């Protein structure tokens, strides 16, 4: 323990020394550096720079200007340290000697902490948000204040649990600020008992609520219970306001604990707690009216911007105290979410978690992929996405339950028996399992990061296909074998090779369409994008169709039917609905490609050339990763030009791909009557097709004649198929 | 200095003089412009890094002796490609919308091209429609979206211009 610190000010005016919060120790001493700095200022002229072996201009960029408030993270704003802040009364315990005010201020702290928590989830550092709370930074000193103490404990335990989930998911990359705790006191002794501590406080307040209700109805209770605060008219309101806040925290903690249980065993319980959380959040919102009317004074400013329900500023928060801990770069001032927005955030988070908890853990990979894609449409935040990822991939198995070879086996329509085949120990099959696992993880990340990863991933899938194909040819290329096991192996290879191709094209498809969601394409690039999408979709449809034929074969061979009924034969010759679905996409892609090509060829002003490069360079850049992986084969800028160079309004008039799309969409709806998600998608496709069909007719009739025709593209009906809008200016 | 909102300067485009970075005397002009308009705090060393090592890539725009715009860039080897990077581009409000920024950037890119760069890159806020349109017209594509790139939570696009392969000189 250091001696009482002595601080020597630059004694220009001989002022008495001040207590320092960073004490000198046995091996360190404070010294006044002002004269040295002053001499250094005069040491260099303008334009001169120190050269050194490990100090160059690049390194110099990291220089900070001391005392610059934007750059100097050590700059003192109010207090040097947490201890100094506490000594100066920044976080009093109790908060007020007036018990009514104390309760009110406690609720303000709870509300502000919720707002901080939401701000943290949204991407700000823990140090500047939740841990800007001085009470939380020195949790032990809150022990005499049961309410504050229990609330702070559970917040700390909750934050720790959330950090753990996101860390385990390990795909936060761009969002890595989230898990950086920089020595903040997240681990507390006894935090595992936080629920029982909270329950005790909840029980006390419940009794206080019952007591004040009993008093108001003139009934006397045997207990001699001390009321929560001194104003009997406000007792019920405060009890209720506190109870819903405490209960929300309790249920939220339970949600996290339940969802953590392996193999999705806790999902059903989690749903119950989620429902309770939502109920309590509603009560929390309703408590705002009471809290605002408690005192005669009303708060200044717009109530919607405030971080507390009452509208008052909370006591005991200082974001600058942690400035040295918050991040490697100097912390910028951040805006904590408003209390209302924080509640909204948690409502959304809970709904997203509920979707995850409702998932049936379908062992069919295809259904799972559609579930994840659908889930991502609601743009879930990091915490929800991390939970999904951890549910899907645990201990190297799907849902912690199904080995990935078995999953692939099923997806590739192989008979159930082959899932235990020794061939899965083969290096290539092991790697394929890893690829599927990584695919699931990638699909749970944010769209921007996801697209980059999927693009790079294509190469891995291409390589595994080549590897498997090589292994297959080496084993079975020349020899026609009659051994049963060899036949089985051959079948496994054939199915899986086909499945890998289908999966690869699916990834390529997803890569391309994410570009629309992320607004990566400018209007002048739509033509080439839709053209490439068309090329990929053709291959995807082809492989999907083959896969379904092969799967039908497998089902037949199981001996399900002795003889094919006429109905079965008819069904066999029809195109499966899933393939028709893709054909609808193909028609829309083709229609848009040709329309955009015609517009570009007929109206020179439609897209002018750029001074530094041509369409070729843009093509190369956008499709580099696909081209490198030869997805699809024989597709190049040249083939794109060949397909589109002759498009004119006259050629456009000859064929309406949008009408085809409309027809297919209508036809295939009946096959998806039990699938609301696909039905909704088909409805959107119909709308796009209809609008674009009309637009095409207008353009063909008037395009060449009317120079004032303005064509624009909106994604009002569908996220990646544009609706063409034609206007006359 | 507060620019009065909506007040546009009156000038002919021919009156704008474009000058390559000429030395220390230009540095305070660049710094003032950038400090005013952009929110990132740069120390003087950051500016020096760019203008000392690549003076030929920074340009200033003057109107009747007053500095109204600047572009600051660098170039170098990056993962086996020789690449240019546009670090800062500023034109003061009353002079915007008249092609000054385009001209500044064009001069710099031309210099990068002549110096052997294979591509040029920069980041821009996804909400910065003006910048996206400007660079789009010059041939940049939006290569990547960077989630929450800026501290205010806004995403960024990484914009990239790929030069065509140099024509064979017979």
PDB file of C-alpha atoms in Angstrom, chain A residues 388-653:
ATOM      1  CA  UNK A 388     -28.600 -18.577 -33.315  1.00  0.00           C
ATOM      2  CA  UNK A 389     -25.114 -19.549 -34.305  1.00  0.00           C
ATOM      3  CA  UNK A 390     -24.441 -21.237 -30.996  1.00  0.00           C
ATOM      4  CA  UNK A 391     -27.677 -23.191 -31.278  1.00  0.00           C
ATOM      5  CA  UNK A 392     -26.817 -24.419 -34.748  1.00  0.00           C
ATOM      6  CA  UNK A 393     -23.178 -25.334 -34.276  1.00  0.00           C
ATOM      7  CA  UNK A 394     -22.111 -26.922 -30.990  1.00  0.00           C
ATOM      8  CA  UNK A 395     -19.288 -29.390 -30.358  1.00  0.00           C
ATOM      9  CA  UNK A 396     -18.722 -29.750 -34.089  1.00  0.00           C
ATOM     10  CA  UNK A 397     -22.245 -31.055 -34.643  1.00  0.00           C
ATOM     11  CA  UNK A 398     -25.485 -29.632 -35.901  1.00  0.00           C
ATOM     12  CA  UNK A 399     -27.511 -28.566 -32.841  1.00  0.00           C
ATOM     13  CA  UNK A 400     -24.780 -30.361 -30.847  1.00  0.00           C
ATOM     14  CA  UNK A 401     -26.593 -33.476 -31.897  1.00  0.00           C
ATOM     15  CA  UNK A 402     -26.196 -34.476 -35.561  1.00  0.00           C
ATOM     16  CA  UNK A 403     -22.754 -35.210 -37.006  1.00  0.00           C
ATOM     17  CA  UNK A 404     -22.247 -33.188 -40.164  1.00  0.00           C
ATOM     18  CA  UNK A 405     -21.651 -36.226 -42.331  1.00  0.00           C
ATOM     19  CA  UNK A 406     -25.099 -37.492 -41.401  1.00  0.00           C
ATOM     20  CA  UNK A 407     -26.540 -34.074 -42.240  1.00  0.00           C
ATOM     21  CA  UNK A 408     -24.827 -34.073 -45.626  1.00  0.00           C
ATOM     22  CA  UNK A 409     -25.897 -37.663 -46.166  1.00  0.00           C
ATOM     23  CA  UNK A 410     -29.518 -36.643 -45.719  1.00  0.00           C
ATOM     24  CA  UNK A 411     -29.177 -33.487 -47.801  1.00  0.00           C
ATOM     25  CA  UNK A 412     -27.643 -35.503 -50.637  1.00  0.00           C
ATOM     26  CA  UNK A 413     -30.650 -37.878 -50.600  1.00  0.00           C
ATOM     27  CA  UNK A 414     -28.585 -40.886 -49.657  1.00  0.00           C
ATOM     28  CA  UNK A 415     -30.208 -43.796 -47.864  1.00  0.00           C
ATOM     29  CA  UNK A 416     -30.239 -43.522 -44.064  1.00  0.00           C
ATOM     30  CA  UNK A 417     -27.912 -46.517 -43.722  1.00  0.00           C
ATOM     31  CA  UNK A 418     -24.986 -44.783 -45.429  1.00  0.00           C
ATOM     32  CA  UNK A 419     -24.700 -42.091 -42.757  1.00  0.00           C
ATOM     33  CA  UNK A 420     -22.475 -44.416 -40.717  1.00  0.00           C
ATOM     34  CA  UNK A 421     -20.301 -45.457 -43.639  1.00  0.00           C
ATOM     35  CA  UNK A 422     -16.549 -45.485 -43.069  1.00  0.00           C
ATOM     36  CA  UNK A 423     -16.009 -43.218 -46.023  1.00  0.00           C
ATOM     37  CA  UNK A 424     -16.744 -40.266 -43.746  1.00  0.00           C
ATOM     38  CA  UNK A 425     -13.268 -40.670 -42.259  1.00  0.00           C
ATOM     39  CA  UNK A 426     -11.839 -39.785 -45.651  1.00  0.00           C
ATOM     40  CA  UNK A 427     -10.050 -36.424 -45.503  1.00  0.00           C
ATOM     41  CA  UNK A 428     -12.202 -34.831 -48.195  1.00  0.00           C
ATOM     42  CA  UNK A 429     -15.418 -35.776 -46.451  1.00  0.00           C
ATOM     43  CA  UNK A 430     -14.088 -34.426 -43.166  1.00  0.00           C
ATOM     44  CA  UNK A 431     -13.263 -31.161 -44.863  1.00  0.00           C
ATOM     45  CA  UNK A 432     -16.695 -31.039 -46.430  1.00  0.00           C
ATOM     46  CA  UNK A 433     -18.203 -31.360 -42.970  1.00  0.00           C
ATOM     47  CA  UNK A 434     -16.128 -28.368 -41.853  1.00  0.00           C
ATOM     48  CA  UNK A 435     -17.307 -26.382 -44.854  1.00  0.00           C
ATOM     49  CA  UNK A 436     -20.939 -27.004 -43.992  1.00  0.00           C
ATOM     50  CA  UNK A 437     -20.274 -26.002 -40.401  1.00  0.00           C
ATOM     51  CA  UNK A 438     -18.550 -22.803 -41.513  1.00  0.00           C
ATOM     52  CA  UNK A 439     -21.348 -22.049 -43.950  1.00  0.00           C
ATOM     53  CA  UNK A 440     -23.849 -22.084 -41.098  1.00  0.00           C
ATOM     54  CA  UNK A 441     -21.660 -19.800 -39.013  1.00  0.00           C
ATOM     55  CA  UNK A 442     -21.190 -17.385 -41.883  1.00  0.00           C
ATOM     56  CA  UNK A 443     -24.917 -17.242 -42.580  1.00  0.00           C
ATOM     57  CA  UNK A 444     -25.456 -16.026 -39.006  1.00  0.00           C
ATOM     58  CA  UNK A 445     -23.246 -12.955 -39.385  1.00  0.00           C
ATOM     59  CA  UNK A 446     -24.210  -9.445 -40.432  1.00  0.00           C
ATOM     60  CA  UNK A 447     -24.951  -9.078 -44.134  1.00  0.00           C
ATOM     61  CA  UNK A 448     -21.896  -6.973 -44.994  1.00  0.00           C
ATOM     62  CA  UNK A 449     -19.425  -9.354 -43.421  1.00  0.00           C
ATOM     63  CA  UNK A 450     -21.413 -12.359 -44.605  1.00  0.00           C
ATOM     64  CA  UNK A 451     -21.175 -11.401 -48.252  1.00  0.00           C
ATOM     65  CA  UNK A 452     -17.397 -10.946 -48.100  1.00  0.00           C
ATOM     66  CA  UNK A 453     -16.986 -14.323 -46.438  1.00  0.00           C
ATOM     67  CA  UNK A 454     -19.328 -16.087 -48.850  1.00  0.00           C
ATOM     68  CA  UNK A 455     -17.363 -14.696 -51.775  1.00  0.00           C
ATOM     69  CA  UNK A 456     -14.101 -16.074 -50.451  1.00  0.00           C
ATOM     70  CA  UNK A 457     -15.833 -19.298 -49.471  1.00  0.00           C
ATOM     71  CA  UNK A 458     -16.685 -20.114 -53.089  1.00  0.00           C
ATOM     72  CA  UNK A 459     -13.099 -21.061 -53.730  1.00  0.00           C
ATOM     73  CA  UNK A 460     -13.185 -23.577 -50.855  1.00  0.00           C
ATOM     74  CA  UNK A 461     -16.306 -25.226 -52.231  1.00  0.00           C
ATOM     75  CA  UNK A 462     -14.817 -25.409 -55.703  1.00  0.00           C
ATOM     76  CA  UNK A 463     -11.663 -26.998 -54.336  1.00  0.00           C
ATOM     77  CA  UNK A 464     -13.552 -29.605 -52.332  1.00  0.00           C
ATOM     78  CA  UNK A 465     -15.553 -30.517 -55.420  1.00  0.00           C
ATOM     79  CA  UNK A 466     -12.379 -31.013 -57.431  1.00  0.00           C
ATOM     80  CA  UNK A 467     -10.857 -33.058 -54.620  1.00  0.00           C
ATOM     81  CA  UNK A 468     -13.883 -35.292 -54.289  1.00  0.00           C
ATOM     82  CA  UNK A 469     -14.158 -35.723 -58.021  1.00  0.00           C
ATOM     83  CA  UNK A 470     -10.502 -36.696 -58.239  1.00  0.00           C
ATOM     84  CA  UNK A 471     -10.870 -39.188 -55.419  1.00  0.00           C
ATOM     85  CA  UNK A 472     -13.962 -40.610 -57.105  1.00  0.00           C
ATOM     86  CA  UNK A 473     -12.259 -40.978 -60.454  1.00  0.00           C
ATOM     87  CA  UNK A 474      -9.183 -42.553 -58.902  1.00  0.00           C
ATOM     88  CA  UNK A 475     -11.281 -45.150 -57.131  1.00  0.00           C
ATOM     89  CA  UNK A 476     -13.993 -45.908 -59.654  1.00  0.00           C
ATOM     90  CA  UNK A 477     -13.005 -44.273 -62.901  1.00  0.00           C
ATOM     91  CA  UNK A 478     -11.864 -47.261 -64.843  1.00  0.00           C
ATOM     92  CA  UNK A 479     -13.150 -50.262 -62.943  1.00  0.00           C
ATOM     93  CA  UNK A 480     -16.727 -51.403 -63.031  1.00  0.00           C
ATOM     94  CA  UNK A 481     -17.111 -53.186 -59.779  1.00  0.00           C
ATOM     95  CA  UNK A 482     -19.680 -55.586 -58.534  1.00  0.00           C
ATOM     96  CA  UNK A 483     -18.911 -55.429 -54.851  1.00  0.00           C
ATOM     97  CA  UNK A 484     -21.773 -54.080 -52.764  1.00  0.00           C
ATOM     98  CA  UNK A 485     -19.652 -51.853 -50.646  1.00  0.00           C
ATOM     99  CA  UNK A 486     -17.955 -50.367 -53.657  1.00  0.00           C
ATOM    100  CA  UNK A 487     -21.350 -49.707 -55.167  1.00  0.00           C
ATOM    101  CA  UNK A 488     -22.376 -47.925 -51.998  1.00  0.00           C
ATOM    102  CA  UNK A 489     -19.214 -45.825 -51.990  1.00  0.00           C
ATOM    103  CA  UNK A 490     -19.756 -44.936 -55.600  1.00  0.00           C
ATOM    104  CA  UNK A 491     -23.295 -43.881 -54.852  1.00  0.00           C
ATOM    105  CA  UNK A 492     -22.156 -41.764 -51.925  1.00  0.00           C
ATOM    106  CA  UNK A 493     -19.628 -39.982 -54.107  1.00  0.00           C
ATOM    107  CA  UNK A 494     -22.108 -39.403 -56.918  1.00  0.00           C
ATOM    108  CA  UNK A 495     -24.785 -37.992 -54.682  1.00  0.00           C
ATOM    109  CA  UNK A 496     -22.447 -35.825 -52.691  1.00  0.00           C
ATOM    110  CA  UNK A 497     -20.678 -34.469 -55.755  1.00  0.00           C
ATOM    111  CA  UNK A 498     -24.014 -33.390 -57.158  1.00  0.00           C
ATOM    112  CA  UNK A 499     -25.047 -31.945 -53.834  1.00  0.00           C
ATOM    113  CA  UNK A 500     -21.774 -29.987 -53.512  1.00  0.00           C
ATOM    114  CA  UNK A 501     -22.399 -28.434 -56.919  1.00  0.00           C
ATOM    115  CA  UNK A 502     -25.915 -27.459 -55.979  1.00  0.00           C
ATOM    116  CA  UNK A 503     -24.700 -25.962 -52.710  1.00  0.00           C
ATOM    117  CA  UNK A 504     -21.935 -24.033 -54.453  1.00  0.00           C
ATOM    118  CA  UNK A 505     -24.376 -22.412 -56.841  1.00  0.00           C
ATOM    119  CA  UNK A 506     -26.665 -21.593 -53.947  1.00  0.00           C
ATOM    120  CA  UNK A 507     -23.800 -19.779 -52.215  1.00  0.00           C
ATOM    121  CA  UNK A 508     -23.011 -17.916 -55.442  1.00  0.00           C
ATOM    122  CA  UNK A 509     -26.683 -16.951 -55.725  1.00  0.00           C
ATOM    123  CA  UNK A 510     -26.706 -15.657 -52.162  1.00  0.00           C
ATOM    124  CA  UNK A 511     -23.479 -13.720 -52.757  1.00  0.00           C
ATOM    125  CA  UNK A 512     -24.994 -11.962 -55.745  1.00  0.00           C
ATOM    126  CA  UNK A 513     -28.342 -11.077 -54.187  1.00  0.00           C
ATOM    127  CA  UNK A 514     -26.781  -9.793 -50.977  1.00  0.00           C
ATOM    128  CA  UNK A 515     -25.185  -7.155 -53.164  1.00  0.00           C
ATOM    129  CA  UNK A 516     -28.641  -5.661 -53.724  1.00  0.00           C
ATOM    130  CA  UNK A 517     -29.481  -5.671 -50.033  1.00  0.00           C
ATOM    131  CA  UNK A 518     -26.180  -3.951 -49.286  1.00  0.00           C
ATOM    132  CA  UNK A 519     -26.643  -1.445 -52.119  1.00  0.00           C
ATOM    133  CA  UNK A 520     -23.339  -2.427 -53.682  1.00  0.00           C
ATOM    134  CA  UNK A 521     -24.550  -2.094 -57.249  1.00  0.00           C
ATOM    135  CA  UNK A 522     -25.179   1.168 -59.017  1.00  0.00           C
ATOM    136  CA  UNK A 523     -27.932   1.330 -61.636  1.00  0.00           C
ATOM    137  CA  UNK A 524     -25.449   1.164 -64.497  1.00  0.00           C
ATOM    138  CA  UNK A 525     -24.232  -2.195 -63.190  1.00  0.00           C
ATOM    139  CA  UNK A 526     -27.633  -3.865 -62.848  1.00  0.00           C
ATOM    140  CA  UNK A 527     -27.508  -5.307 -66.365  1.00  0.00           C
ATOM    141  CA  UNK A 528     -24.357  -7.311 -65.770  1.00  0.00           C
ATOM    142  CA  UNK A 529     -25.478  -8.353 -62.309  1.00  0.00           C
ATOM    143  CA  UNK A 530     -28.826  -9.678 -63.509  1.00  0.00           C
ATOM    144  CA  UNK A 531     -27.054 -11.407 -66.364  1.00  0.00           C
ATOM    145  CA  UNK A 532     -24.639 -13.142 -64.007  1.00  0.00           C
ATOM    146  CA  UNK A 533     -27.500 -13.959 -61.654  1.00  0.00           C
ATOM    147  CA  UNK A 534     -29.326 -15.511 -64.616  1.00  0.00           C
ATOM    148  CA  UNK A 535     -26.260 -17.641 -65.424  1.00  0.00           C
ATOM    149  CA  UNK A 536     -25.942 -18.841 -61.829  1.00  0.00           C
ATOM    150  CA  UNK A 537     -29.675 -19.522 -61.470  1.00  0.00           C
ATOM    151  CA  UNK A 538     -29.697 -21.677 -64.606  1.00  0.00           C
ATOM    152  CA  UNK A 539     -27.003 -23.893 -63.090  1.00  0.00           C
ATOM    153  CA  UNK A 540     -28.676 -23.899 -59.683  1.00  0.00           C
ATOM    154  CA  UNK A 541     -31.982 -24.974 -61.211  1.00  0.00           C
ATOM    155  CA  UNK A 542     -30.230 -27.682 -63.202  1.00  0.00           C
ATOM    156  CA  UNK A 543     -28.474 -29.115 -60.163  1.00  0.00           C
ATOM    157  CA  UNK A 544     -31.572 -28.832 -57.996  1.00  0.00           C
ATOM    158  CA  UNK A 545     -33.575 -30.699 -60.622  1.00  0.00           C
ATOM    159  CA  UNK A 546     -30.940 -33.433 -60.855  1.00  0.00           C
ATOM    160  CA  UNK A 547     -30.784 -33.652 -57.078  1.00  0.00           C
ATOM    161  CA  UNK A 548     -34.543 -34.106 -56.888  1.00  0.00           C
ATOM    162  CA  UNK A 549     -34.494 -36.783 -59.565  1.00  0.00           C
ATOM    163  CA  UNK A 550     -31.804 -38.641 -57.680  1.00  0.00           C
ATOM    164  CA  UNK A 551     -33.722 -38.258 -54.438  1.00  0.00           C
ATOM    165  CA  UNK A 552     -36.859 -39.601 -56.063  1.00  0.00           C
ATOM    166  CA  UNK A 553     -34.807 -42.579 -57.227  1.00  0.00           C
ATOM    167  CA  UNK A 554     -33.665 -43.265 -53.693  1.00  0.00           C
ATOM    168  CA  UNK A 555     -37.227 -43.157 -52.417  1.00  0.00           C
ATOM    169  CA  UNK A 556     -38.341 -45.513 -55.148  1.00  0.00           C
ATOM    170  CA  UNK A 557     -35.583 -47.955 -54.420  1.00  0.00           C
ATOM    171  CA  UNK A 558     -36.675 -48.156 -50.830  1.00  0.00           C
ATOM    172  CA  UNK A 559     -39.509 -50.110 -52.318  1.00  0.00           C
ATOM    173  CA  UNK A 560     -42.199 -47.734 -51.239  1.00  0.00           C
ATOM    174  CA  UNK A 561     -44.405 -48.590 -54.164  1.00  0.00           C
ATOM    175  CA  UNK A 562     -44.570 -51.916 -55.966  1.00  0.00           C
ATOM    176  CA  UNK A 563     -45.914 -50.381 -59.130  1.00  0.00           C
ATOM    177  CA  UNK A 564     -45.985 -46.801 -60.346  1.00  0.00           C
ATOM    178  CA  UNK A 565     -49.527 -45.521 -60.460  1.00  0.00           C
ATOM    179  CA  UNK A 566     -50.452 -43.262 -63.404  1.00  0.00           C
ATOM    180  CA  UNK A 567     -50.436 -40.356 -60.990  1.00  0.00           C
ATOM    181  CA  UNK A 568     -46.843 -41.086 -59.986  1.00  0.00           C
ATOM    182  CA  UNK A 569     -45.739 -41.321 -63.594  1.00  0.00           C
ATOM    183  CA  UNK A 570     -47.392 -37.985 -64.328  1.00  0.00           C
ATOM    184  CA  UNK A 571     -45.746 -36.392 -61.325  1.00  0.00           C
ATOM    185  CA  UNK A 572     -42.373 -37.691 -62.390  1.00  0.00           C
ATOM    186  CA  UNK A 573     -42.560 -36.012 -65.764  1.00  0.00           C
ATOM    187  CA  UNK A 574     -43.608 -32.683 -64.291  1.00  0.00           C
ATOM    188  CA  UNK A 575     -41.010 -30.228 -63.162  1.00  0.00           C
ATOM    189  CA  UNK A 576     -40.805 -30.182 -59.363  1.00  0.00           C
ATOM    190  CA  UNK A 577     -42.238 -26.999 -57.753  1.00  0.00           C
ATOM    191  CA  UNK A 578     -38.877 -26.052 -56.220  1.00  0.00           C
ATOM    192  CA  UNK A 579     -37.365 -25.989 -59.697  1.00  0.00           C
ATOM    193  CA  UNK A 580     -40.311 -24.026 -61.105  1.00  0.00           C
ATOM    194  CA  UNK A 581     -39.734 -21.526 -58.325  1.00  0.00           C
ATOM    195  CA  UNK A 582     -36.185 -21.076 -59.567  1.00  0.00           C
ATOM    196  CA  UNK A 583     -37.430 -20.811 -63.140  1.00  0.00           C
ATOM    197  CA  UNK A 584     -39.551 -17.884 -62.068  1.00  0.00           C
ATOM    198  CA  UNK A 585     -36.397 -16.224 -60.770  1.00  0.00           C
ATOM    199  CA  UNK A 586     -34.661 -17.054 -64.044  1.00  0.00           C
ATOM    200  CA  UNK A 587     -37.364 -15.396 -66.120  1.00  0.00           C
ATOM    201  CA  UNK A 588     -37.235 -12.245 -64.036  1.00  0.00           C
ATOM    202  CA  UNK A 589     -33.443 -12.106 -64.214  1.00  0.00           C
ATOM    203  CA  UNK A 590     -33.479 -12.621 -67.954  1.00  0.00           C
ATOM    204  CA  UNK A 591     -36.226 -10.070 -68.454  1.00  0.00           C
ATOM    205  CA  UNK A 592     -34.376  -7.434 -66.483  1.00  0.00           C
ATOM    206  CA  UNK A 593     -31.080  -8.185 -68.223  1.00  0.00           C
ATOM    207  CA  UNK A 594     -32.558  -7.742 -71.680  1.00  0.00           C
ATOM    208  CA  UNK A 595     -34.533  -4.655 -70.767  1.00  0.00           C
ATOM    209  CA  UNK A 596     -31.507  -2.994 -69.222  1.00  0.00           C
ATOM    210  CA  UNK A 597     -29.363  -4.000 -72.195  1.00  0.00           C
ATOM    211  CA  UNK A 598     -31.879  -2.560 -74.636  1.00  0.00           C
ATOM    212  CA  UNK A 599     -32.066   0.686 -72.681  1.00  0.00           C
ATOM    213  CA  UNK A 600     -28.300   0.949 -72.634  1.00  0.00           C
ATOM    214  CA  UNK A 601     -27.963   0.204 -76.330  1.00  0.00           C
ATOM    215  CA  UNK A 602     -30.777   2.501 -77.459  1.00  0.00           C
ATOM    216  CA  UNK A 603     -30.405   5.462 -75.140  1.00  0.00           C
ATOM    217  CA  UNK A 604     -26.777   6.589 -75.022  1.00  0.00           C
ATOM    218  CA  UNK A 605     -27.388   8.973 -72.158  1.00  0.00           C
ATOM    219  CA  UNK A 606     -28.641   6.085 -70.049  1.00  0.00           C
ATOM    220  CA  UNK A 607     -25.222   5.281 -68.850  1.00  0.00           C
ATOM    221  CA  UNK A 608     -22.247   7.273 -69.986  1.00  0.00           C
ATOM    222  CA  UNK A 609     -18.670   6.016 -70.036  1.00  0.00           C
ATOM    223  CA  UNK A 610     -16.268   6.883 -67.255  1.00  0.00           C
ATOM    224  CA  UNK A 611     -12.956   8.582 -67.996  1.00  0.00           C
ATOM    225  CA  UNK A 612     -10.731   6.011 -66.334  1.00  0.00           C
ATOM    226  CA  UNK A 613     -12.113   2.606 -67.124  1.00  0.00           C
ATOM    227  CA  UNK A 614     -14.788   0.659 -68.924  1.00  0.00           C
ATOM    228  CA  UNK A 615     -17.571  -1.757 -68.162  1.00  0.00           C
ATOM    229  CA  UNK A 616     -15.029  -4.556 -68.493  1.00  0.00           C
ATOM    230  CA  UNK A 617     -13.129  -3.451 -65.393  1.00  0.00           C
ATOM    231  CA  UNK A 618     -16.355  -3.198 -63.410  1.00  0.00           C
ATOM    232  CA  UNK A 619     -17.342  -6.698 -64.516  1.00  0.00           C
ATOM    233  CA  UNK A 620     -13.966  -8.045 -63.465  1.00  0.00           C
ATOM    234  CA  UNK A 621     -14.204  -6.392 -60.072  1.00  0.00           C
ATOM    235  CA  UNK A 622     -17.769  -7.401 -59.253  1.00  0.00           C
ATOM    236  CA  UNK A 623     -17.395 -11.008 -60.313  1.00  0.00           C
ATOM    237  CA  UNK A 624     -13.728 -11.662 -59.556  1.00  0.00           C
ATOM    238  CA  UNK A 625     -14.405 -14.208 -56.813  1.00  0.00           C
ATOM    239  CA  UNK A 626     -16.970 -16.069 -58.904  1.00  0.00           C
ATOM    240  CA  UNK A 627     -14.724 -16.082 -61.955  1.00  0.00           C
ATOM    241  CA  UNK A 628     -11.771 -17.298 -59.967  1.00  0.00           C
ATOM    242  CA  UNK A 629     -13.824 -20.262 -58.760  1.00  0.00           C
ATOM    243  CA  UNK A 630     -15.218 -20.843 -62.266  1.00  0.00           C
ATOM    244  CA  UNK A 631     -18.756 -20.359 -61.114  1.00  0.00           C
ATOM    245  CA  UNK A 632     -20.235 -20.951 -63.549  1.00  0.00           C
ATOM    246  CA  UNK A 633     -17.817 -22.335 -66.103  1.00  0.00           C
ATOM    247  CA  UNK A 634     -17.516 -20.640 -69.506  1.00  0.00           C
ATOM    248  CA  UNK A 635     -18.909 -17.348 -68.305  1.00  0.00           C
ATOM    249  CA  UNK A 636     -16.934 -14.208 -69.057  1.00  0.00           C
ATOM    250  CA  UNK A 637     -17.256 -10.558 -69.954  1.00  0.00           C
ATOM    251  CA  UNK A 638     -17.154 -11.619 -73.575  1.00  0.00           C
ATOM    252  CA  UNK A 639     -20.127 -13.924 -73.233  1.00  0.00           C
ATOM    253  CA  UNK A 640     -21.951 -11.155 -71.375  1.00  0.00           C
ATOM    254  CA  UNK A 641     -21.346  -8.761 -74.226  1.00  0.00           C
ATOM    255  CA  UNK A 642     -22.390 -11.329 -76.788  1.00  0.00           C
ATOM    256  CA  UNK A 643     -25.676 -11.913 -74.966  1.00  0.00           C
ATOM    257  CA  UNK A 644     -26.550  -8.263 -74.610  1.00  0.00           C
ATOM    258  CA  UNK A 645     -24.975  -6.354 -77.445  1.00  0.00           C
ATOM    259  CA  UNK A 646     -27.851  -6.885 -79.845  1.00  0.00           C
ATOM    260  CA  UNK A 647     -30.652  -6.052 -77.448  1.00  0.00           C
ATOM    261  CA  UNK A 648     -32.926  -3.386 -78.849  1.00  0.00           C
ATOM    262  CA  UNK A 649     -36.455  -2.206 -78.160  1.00  0.00           C
ATOM    263  CA  UNK A 650     -37.522  -4.161 -81.235  1.00  0.00           C
ATOM    264  CA  UNK A 651     -35.996  -7.397 -79.973  1.00  0.00           C
ATOM    265  CA  UNK A 652     -37.420  -6.715 -76.523  1.00  0.00           C
ATOM    266  CA  UNK A 653     -40.901  -6.482 -77.975  1.00  0.00           C
TER     267      UNK A 653
END
